[in-house]
Coordinates of C-alpha atoms and ligand atoms in Angstrom, one line a residue:
M1 CA 31.9 -4.6 -0.6
S2 CA 29.0 -3.2 1.4
E3 CA 25.4 -4.2 0.7
P4 CA 23.4 -2.3 -1.7
K5 CA 21.2 0.0 0.4
P6 CA 17.7 -1.5 0.8
Q7 CA 14.8 0.1 -1.7
G8 CA 12.4 2.1 -0.7
F9 CA 8.6 1.3 -0.2
D10 CA 7.6 3.4 -4.0
T11 CA 10.0 1.7 -6.0
L12 CA 8.7 -2.0 -4.5
Q13 CA 5.3 -1.5 -5.4
I14 CA 6.3 -1.1 -8.9
H15 CA 9.5 -3.2 -9.1
A16 CA 9.5 -6.7 -6.8
G17 CA 9.3 -9.7 -8.2
A18 CA 9.2 -8.2 -12.2
T19 CA 11.5 -8.0 -14.0
P20 CA 11.4 -7.6 -18.4
D21 CA 9.8 -11.0 -19.9
P22 CA 13.1 -13.1 -20.1
A23 CA 10.7 -14.5 -23.9
T24 CA 9.6 -11.4 -24.5
G25 CA 10.7 -8.6 -23.1
A26 CA 7.4 -7.3 -22.2
R27 CA 8.0 -4.9 -19.9
Q28 CA 4.6 -5.6 -16.7
V29 CA 4.4 -8.2 -15.9
P30 CA 2.7 -10.8 -19.0
I31 CA -0.6 -13.0 -17.5
Y32 CA 0.6 -16.0 -17.9
Q33 CA -2.6 -17.7 -18.8
T34 CA -1.9 -20.8 -19.0
T35 CA -2.3 -24.0 -16.6
A36 CA 0.1 -26.2 -17.4
Y37 CA 4.2 -25.6 -18.2
V38 CA 6.1 -28.3 -20.6
F39 CA 9.8 -30.2 -19.2
R40 CA 12.6 -29.4 -20.4
D41 CA 13.6 -33.1 -19.9
A42 CA 12.5 -36.2 -17.7
E43 CA 15.2 -34.8 -15.2
H44 CA 13.7 -31.6 -15.2
A45 CA 10.4 -32.6 -14.2
A46 CA 11.7 -34.9 -11.9
A47 CA 14.1 -32.1 -10.1
L48 CA 10.8 -29.5 -10.0
F49 CA 8.0 -32.5 -8.1
N50 CA 11.1 -33.0 -5.8
L51 CA 11.2 -29.5 -4.5
Q52 CA 15.2 -29.2 -5.8
E53 CA 14.9 -26.9 -8.3
V54 CA 12.3 -23.7 -8.3
G55 CA 9.8 -23.9 -11.7
Y56 CA 6.2 -24.0 -12.9
I57 CA 4.6 -27.7 -13.0
Y58 CA 0.8 -26.6 -12.4
S59 CA -1.7 -23.4 -12.3
R60 CA -2.8 -25.1 -8.9
L61 CA 0.2 -24.7 -7.0
T62 CA 2.2 -22.0 -8.8
N63 CA 1.6 -19.3 -12.1
P64 CA 4.5 -16.7 -12.6
T65 CA 1.9 -13.5 -12.9
V66 CA 1.3 -15.2 -9.2
A67 CA 4.9 -15.4 -8.0
A68 CA 5.4 -11.8 -9.5
L69 CA 2.3 -10.3 -7.2
A70 CA 3.4 -12.9 -4.5
E71 CA 7.3 -12.1 -4.3
R72 CA 6.5 -8.3 -4.8
I73 CA 3.4 -8.5 -0.9
C74 CA 6.2 -10.4 0.6
A75 CA 8.5 -7.3 0.0
L76 CA 7.0 -5.1 0.9
E77 CA 6.2 -6.8 4.5
G78 CA 9.3 -7.7 4.5
G79 CA 8.8 -11.4 4.6
A80 CA 10.8 -14.1 3.6
G81 CA 8.7 -16.0 1.3
A82 CA 4.8 -15.5 0.9
V83 CA 2.2 -17.3 -1.4
C84 CA -1.4 -15.8 -3.0
C85 CA -4.4 -17.2 -3.0
S86 CA -8.5 -17.0 -3.9
S87 CA -9.6 -15.1 -1.2
G88 CA -8.5 -13.5 2.3
H89 CA -10.7 -15.7 4.2
A90 CA -8.7 -18.6 1.6
A91 CA -5.6 -17.1 3.3
Q92 CA -6.9 -17.6 7.2
I93 CA -7.4 -21.4 6.1
M94 CA -4.2 -21.5 4.8
A95 CA -2.2 -19.9 6.8
L96 CA -3.3 -22.0 9.8
F97 CA -3.7 -25.1 7.5
P98 CA -0.3 -26.6 8.2
L99 CA -0.3 -25.3 12.5
M100 CA -3.2 -27.3 13.2
G101 CA -4.9 -31.2 13.5
P102 CA -8.0 -32.0 15.0
G103 CA -7.8 -31.3 18.6
R104 CA -5.7 -28.1 18.3
N105 CA -6.8 -24.6 19.0
I106 CA -6.1 -21.3 17.9
V107 CA -6.9 -18.3 20.3
A108 CA -8.1 -15.0 18.5
S109 CA -8.9 -11.6 19.5
T110 CA -12.9 -10.5 20.0
R111 CA -12.1 -7.4 17.1
L112 CA -12.0 -9.2 13.9
Y113 CA -14.2 -8.8 10.6
G114 CA -17.2 -10.1 11.2
G115 CA -17.0 -13.2 8.1
T116 CA -13.7 -14.0 10.6
V117 CA -15.6 -14.7 13.7
T118 CA -18.1 -16.5 11.7
Q119 CA -14.8 -19.0 9.9
F120 CA -13.3 -19.4 13.1
S121 CA -16.3 -19.5 15.4
Q122 CA -18.2 -22.5 13.4
T123 CA -17.1 -23.2 10.6
I124 CA -13.9 -25.0 11.5
K125 CA -15.3 -27.0 13.9
R126 CA -15.7 -28.9 10.7
F127 CA -11.9 -29.6 10.9
G128 CA -11.9 -30.3 13.8
W129 CA -10.0 -27.3 14.9
S130 CA -11.6 -24.3 17.4
C131 CA -11.4 -21.0 18.4
T132 CA -10.7 -19.0 21.6
F133 CA -11.7 -15.8 21.2
V134 CA -10.6 -13.2 24.0
D135 CA -10.1 -8.7 24.7
F136 CA -6.7 -8.6 23.1
E137 CA -6.3 -5.3 25.5
D138 CA -6.8 -8.0 28.6
H139 CA -3.5 -9.2 28.3
D140 CA -3.9 -11.8 31.5
A141 CA -6.5 -13.4 29.7
L142 CA -5.2 -13.7 26.5
R143 CA -2.5 -15.6 28.4
A144 CA -4.7 -17.3 30.4
A145 CA -6.6 -18.2 26.9
I146 CA -3.8 -20.3 25.9
D147 CA -3.6 -24.2 26.8
D148 CA -1.8 -27.3 24.6
D149 CA -3.7 -27.9 22.0
T150 CA -3.1 -24.1 21.1
R151 CA -1.0 -23.5 18.5
A152 CA -1.4 -19.3 17.0
I153 CA -2.8 -16.3 17.9
F154 CA -4.1 -14.6 16.1
C155 CA -5.5 -10.6 15.5
E156 CA -5.6 -7.9 12.9
S157 CA -3.7 -4.9 12.8
I158 CA -5.5 -1.7 12.2
A159 CA -8.4 -4.1 13.7
N160 CA -12.2 -3.7 11.7
P161 CA -14.7 -1.9 11.8
G162 CA -11.8 0.5 12.3
G163 CA -10.8 2.4 15.3
Y164 CA -9.1 -0.1 17.5
I165 CA -5.0 -0.6 17.0
T166 CA -3.1 -3.9 18.1
D167 CA -0.6 -3.7 20.3
L168 CA 1.0 -5.7 18.8
D169 CA 4.5 -5.4 20.1
A170 CA 3.3 -6.5 23.5
I171 CA 1.0 -9.6 21.8
S172 CA 4.1 -10.7 19.9
A173 CA 6.0 -10.9 22.9
I174 CA 2.8 -12.9 24.8
A175 CA 3.1 -15.6 21.5
D176 CA 6.7 -15.3 21.4
E177 CA 6.7 -16.2 26.2
A178 CA 4.1 -19.9 24.9
G179 CA 6.7 -20.9 22.1
L180 CA 3.5 -20.1 19.4
P181 CA 3.3 -18.0 15.9
L182 CA 1.5 -14.6 15.8
I183 CA -0.2 -14.3 12.9
V184 CA -1.6 -11.0 11.9
D185 CA -4.3 -9.6 9.1
N186 CA -3.0 -6.7 8.0
T187 CA -5.9 -6.1 5.3
S188 CA -6.8 -2.2 7.0
A189 CA -3.8 -0.9 7.8
S190 CA -2.1 -2.9 4.5
P191 CA 2.8 -2.6 4.1
Y192 CA 2.4 0.7 3.4
L193 CA 1.0 1.4 7.3
C194 CA 1.9 -1.2 8.7
N195 CA 4.1 -4.2 9.0
P196 CA 3.5 -7.0 10.9
I197 CA 6.9 -8.4 10.9
K198 CA 8.6 -5.2 12.5
H199 CA 6.5 -5.8 15.4
G200 CA 6.8 -9.9 16.4
A201 CA 4.3 -11.0 13.5
T202 CA 5.6 -15.0 11.9
L203 CA 2.5 -14.7 9.2
V204 CA 0.7 -12.5 7.9
V205 CA -2.9 -12.5 6.1
H206 CA -4.0 -10.0 3.7
S207 CA -7.4 -9.7 1.5
T208 CA -5.8 -8.5 -1.0
T209 CA -9.2 -7.8 -2.4
K210 CA -8.9 -4.3 0.2
Y211 CA -6.4 -2.0 -0.5
L212 CA -3.8 -3.6 -2.3
T213 CA -5.6 -4.1 -4.8
G214 CA -7.7 -0.8 -4.2
N215 CA -10.7 -0.8 -6.7
G216 CA -13.0 -2.8 -5.8
T217 CA -12.2 -5.7 -9.0
V218 CA -11.0 -8.4 -7.3
T219 CA -10.8 -10.9 -4.7
G220 CA -7.6 -12.7 -3.2
G221 CA -5.1 -12.9 -0.8
C222 CA -1.9 -13.8 0.5
I223 CA 0.2 -15.3 3.6
V224 CA 3.7 -13.7 3.7
D225 CA 6.1 -15.7 6.0
S226 CA 8.5 -13.4 7.7
G227 CA 10.8 -16.6 7.7
K228 CA 11.6 -16.0 11.8
F229 CA 9.9 -18.7 13.7
D230 CA 11.6 -21.8 14.6
W231 CA 8.7 -24.9 13.8
S232 CA 11.1 -27.6 14.8
A233 CA 11.0 -26.1 18.5
S234 CA 8.4 -27.8 20.2
G235 CA 7.4 -30.4 18.1
K236 CA 4.2 -28.5 18.2
F237 CA 3.8 -28.5 14.6
P238 CA 4.6 -31.8 12.5
S239 CA 3.5 -30.6 9.2
L240 CA 6.9 -28.6 9.2
S241 CA 9.5 -30.6 11.6
E242 CA 8.5 -33.9 10.6
P243 CA 8.5 -36.4 7.5
E244 CA 5.3 -35.3 5.5
P245 CA 3.1 -38.1 4.4
A246 CA 1.2 -35.4 1.8
Y247 CA 4.4 -34.8 0.6
H248 CA 6.2 -37.9 -0.3
G249 CA 7.9 -37.4 4.0
L250 CA 10.1 -34.4 2.9
T251 CA 11.4 -33.0 6.5
F252 CA 9.6 -29.2 5.1
H253 CA 11.9 -27.3 7.9
E254 CA 15.3 -29.2 7.8
A255 CA 15.0 -28.9 3.7
L256 CA 13.7 -25.6 3.1
G257 CA 14.6 -23.3 6.7
P258 CA 13.1 -20.1 6.7
M259 CA 11.0 -21.0 2.9
A260 CA 10.1 -24.2 4.5
F261 CA 5.9 -22.7 5.6
T262 CA 5.8 -20.9 2.1
F263 CA 7.3 -24.6 0.5
H264 CA 4.6 -26.4 2.6
S265 CA 1.4 -23.9 1.3
I266 CA 1.7 -24.7 -2.2
A267 CA 3.4 -28.3 -2.1
V268 CA 0.2 -29.1 0.2
G269 CA -1.8 -26.1 0.7
L270 CA -2.0 -25.3 -2.5
R271 CA -2.2 -28.5 -4.1
D272 CA -4.9 -30.1 -1.7
L273 CA -7.0 -27.1 -1.0
G274 CA -7.0 -26.1 -3.9
M275 CA -7.8 -22.2 -3.0
T276 CA -5.5 -21.2 -6.0
M277 CA -5.5 -17.0 -7.1
N278 CA -5.5 -16.5 -11.5
P279 CA -3.6 -15.4 -13.3
Q280 CA -6.1 -12.7 -14.6
G281 CA -6.6 -11.9 -10.4
A282 CA -2.8 -11.4 -10.0
H283 CA -2.5 -8.6 -13.0
Y284 CA -5.3 -6.4 -11.7
T285 CA -4.2 -6.4 -8.2
L286 CA -0.5 -6.2 -9.9
M287 CA -1.8 -2.5 -11.2
G288 CA -3.2 -1.5 -7.9
I289 CA -0.2 -2.7 -5.3
E290 CA 1.9 0.2 -8.2
T291 CA -0.2 3.3 -6.3
L292 CA -0.3 1.9 -3.0
S293 CA 1.5 4.3 -1.0
L294 CA 0.0 7.3 -3.0
R295 CA -3.7 6.4 -2.5
M296 CA -3.3 5.1 1.0
Q297 CA -1.8 9.0 2.0
K298 CA -5.1 10.0 0.3
H299 CA -6.7 7.4 2.4
V300 CA -5.6 8.5 6.1
E301 CA -6.1 12.1 4.6
N302 CA -9.2 11.9 3.6
A303 CA -10.1 9.8 6.4
Q304 CA -8.4 12.6 9.4
K305 CA -10.1 15.3 8.1
V306 CA -13.5 13.4 7.5
A307 CA -13.8 11.9 11.1
A308 CA -12.9 15.4 12.4
W309 CA -15.5 17.0 11.6
L310 CA -17.8 14.6 12.0
E311 CA -16.8 14.1 15.1
A312 CA -18.1 17.9 15.7
H313 CA -21.2 17.2 13.6
P314 CA -24.8 17.0 16.7
A315 CA -25.7 14.4 15.4
V316 CA -22.9 12.5 15.9
E317 CA -22.4 10.6 19.1
K318 CA -18.7 9.3 18.6
V319 CA -16.6 8.4 16.0
T320 CA -13.8 5.5 16.9
Y321 CA -10.1 6.8 14.5
A322 CA -7.6 6.4 16.0
G323 CA -6.2 9.0 14.1
L324 CA -7.7 11.1 16.2
P325 CA -6.4 12.9 19.0
S326 CA -10.0 11.7 21.1
S327 CA -9.6 8.1 20.4
P328 CA -7.8 5.5 23.2
Y329 CA -5.1 4.3 21.1
A330 CA -3.7 7.6 19.2
E331 CA -0.9 7.2 21.6
R332 CA -0.4 3.3 19.9
A333 CA -1.6 4.2 16.3
K334 CA 1.7 6.1 16.6
R335 CA 3.8 3.3 16.9
I336 CA 2.2 0.7 15.2
C337 CA 1.2 2.4 12.3
P338 CA 3.3 5.6 12.1
R339 CA 2.1 6.5 8.3
G340 CA -1.4 6.8 9.6
A341 CA -4.2 4.8 11.5
G342 CA -5.9 4.2 8.2
A343 CA -8.8 5.1 7.1
L344 CA -11.7 3.1 8.2
F345 CA -13.1 3.8 11.2
T346 CA -16.9 3.6 12.7
V347 CA -19.3 6.2 13.7
A348 CA -22.5 6.3 16.4
L349 CA -25.5 8.1 16.0
K350 CA -27.4 10.0 18.5
G351 CA -30.5 9.4 17.0
G352 CA -30.2 5.3 16.5
Y353 CA -31.0 2.4 14.7
D354 CA -32.9 4.0 12.2
A355 CA -31.5 6.8 12.0
C356 CA -28.3 5.0 10.9
V357 CA -30.8 3.0 8.1
K358 CA -31.9 7.2 7.1
L359 CA -27.6 8.1 6.7
V360 CA -27.2 5.4 4.6
D361 CA -29.6 5.0 2.2
S362 CA -29.7 9.5 1.9
L363 CA -25.9 9.1 0.6
E364 CA -25.6 9.5 -2.5
L365 CA -21.2 9.9 -3.1
F366 CA -20.9 6.8 -0.3
S367 CA -22.0 3.9 -2.2
H368 CA -23.8 0.7 0.7
V369 CA -21.2 -2.3 0.1
A370 CA -20.1 -5.1 2.1
N371 CA -16.7 -4.0 1.2
L372 CA -13.8 -1.5 2.4
G373 CA -11.0 -0.4 0.7
D374 CA -12.1 0.7 -2.4
A375 CA -11.0 3.5 -4.3
R376 CA -14.5 4.5 -3.9
S377 CA -16.3 6.0 -0.8
L378 CA -17.8 3.0 1.1
I379 CA -20.6 2.8 4.3
I380 CA -22.4 -0.3 6.2
H381 CA -24.2 -0.6 8.4
S382 CA -22.8 -3.2 10.2
A383 CA -25.1 -4.8 12.7
S384 CA -28.4 -5.0 9.9
T385 CA -25.4 -7.0 7.3
T386 CA -21.4 -8.3 7.9
H387 CA -22.0 -9.0 11.0
R388 CA -25.8 -9.6 11.8
Q389 CA -24.6 -13.6 12.0
L390 CA -23.0 -12.3 15.5
S391 CA -24.8 -12.6 18.5
P392 CA -25.1 -9.3 20.4
E393 CA -22.1 -9.8 23.0
Q394 CA -19.9 -10.4 19.8
Q395 CA -21.4 -8.0 17.9
E396 CA -20.7 -5.9 21.4
A397 CA -17.3 -6.8 20.9
A398 CA -16.4 -6.2 17.5
G399 CA -17.3 -2.6 17.6
A400 CA -20.7 -3.6 15.1
V401 CA -23.9 -2.6 17.6
P402 CA -26.7 -1.7 16.3
N403 CA -26.3 2.6 16.0
V404 CA -22.3 2.0 14.4
V405 CA -22.1 3.0 10.7
R406 CA -19.1 1.6 9.0
L407 CA -17.4 4.0 7.1
S408 CA -14.8 3.1 4.4
I409 CA -13.4 6.6 3.4
G410 CA -12.3 6.8 0.0
I411 CA -9.3 8.9 -2.5
E412 CA -12.4 11.1 -4.1
D413 CA -12.1 15.2 -3.5
A414 CA -12.7 15.3 1.3
D415 CA -14.8 18.4 0.5
D416 CA -17.3 16.5 -1.2
I417 CA -17.1 13.4 1.0
I418 CA -18.5 15.9 3.2
A419 CA -20.4 17.9 1.1
D420 CA -22.1 14.5 1.1
L421 CA -22.7 13.1 4.8
E422 CA -23.8 16.5 5.0
Q423 CA -27.0 16.4 3.8
A424 CA -27.6 12.5 4.7
L425 CA -26.9 13.5 8.8
A426 CA -29.5 16.0 7.7
K427 CA -32.0 13.4 5.9
A428 CA -30.9 11.5 8.9
A429 CA -31.7 14.1 12.0
G430 CA -34.7 15.1 10.3
Ligands
PLP1 C1 -12.3 -8.3 3.1 C2 -11.4 -9.3 4.5 C3 -11.6 -10.8 5.6 C4 -11.4 -11.6 4.0 O1 -10.9 -11.6 2.4 P1 -11.8 -11.4 1.2 O2 -11.1 -11.1 0.3 O3 -13.5 -10.7 1.3 O4 -12.0 -13.4 1.3 C5 -10.4 -11.1 5.9 N1 -9.9 -10.5 6.9 C6 -10.5 -8.1 6.4 C7 -9.4 -7.6 8.0 C8 -10.9 -7.9 5.3 O5 -11.1 -6.7 5.5

């Protein structure tokens, strides 16, 4: 018998991970608002704790509503397994946790979400981990930054604050040469625009807070494992390749193969770090994901129109959107995110810092918020907010200089978005 044809994205975003509820026939995924699950008998309980049988024990580890979401995101990314957690930042720590130890480091792109720069440059030091930031356009610098203690390479697909597309094919080739996993934050692209695993990523992390939920209601995160990395090859990942003392000596890679990372993240990561997603949150994100492709198409269509209009505006110095022919990343965008370069970009104003502040204060349809990937159009002046804690050099490297605002284009009527920008730019210039 031939393999059934794999289902398309639009089908998976509605059906993956969900079957009618076996207890009630409920068509939608029920919100399993429960902390614990009754064991059939003592033998069943033992099998669950030994990971010999997959089932539910306690909702800090797994919950059926959250599991449906993890399976759906996994299907959309083309992964082997996935784990959801409480936020995008939690997903980053959870992704690193099985790989790292005191004295180990990661090498990350300079072009990152502001909060990630702070997490990697400051907070992870408390665990004895460190991060070296390099410009991922400079492949020699990237190779040179990798040392014997490096355990992962980290970047974003469409990098915050927008307009930069990472050459995932080239970066994953460098990670392969070094025998290291590549972790890609795919939040700004969403799995509809980019599938990092197809470009060689080992792990994909998401802030589900953004496009996956799509309406600014809940925070959440997800880690998808490609299942392709050989954790045992180098001896650098003992939590996965050797008996894990934190789980009665289980050797995860040997016992679970391509699901080793996923099971470790649940059985040790969620169990002991407790960065758990709650079922109500998972429900909102499941609702959002059902329309992901439709929303992303509209986000991209609007972003194209708004970016082109802004580029021609006399008050505008520069628009960095990889969907514009003027972008140095326009060709790369077609390879890495063929369905569109996202809806996040920056605009530099000739009027500098003051004009940016005036623009932000004069907009009526746009919301001035520290968020992105909402159905609503959003704006932020990164230098005075999200990237405020960074040094001027870090701001420059991240593309968040003082005369730049970041736009997250929503799915309203493009004409209304442009009209709002037009009236606010007039005030900012005057
Ligand atoms: C928002 C965001 C994060 C952090 O996610 P939270 O859900 O806010 O913790 C990480 N990376 C990117 C690219 C983001 O946009």
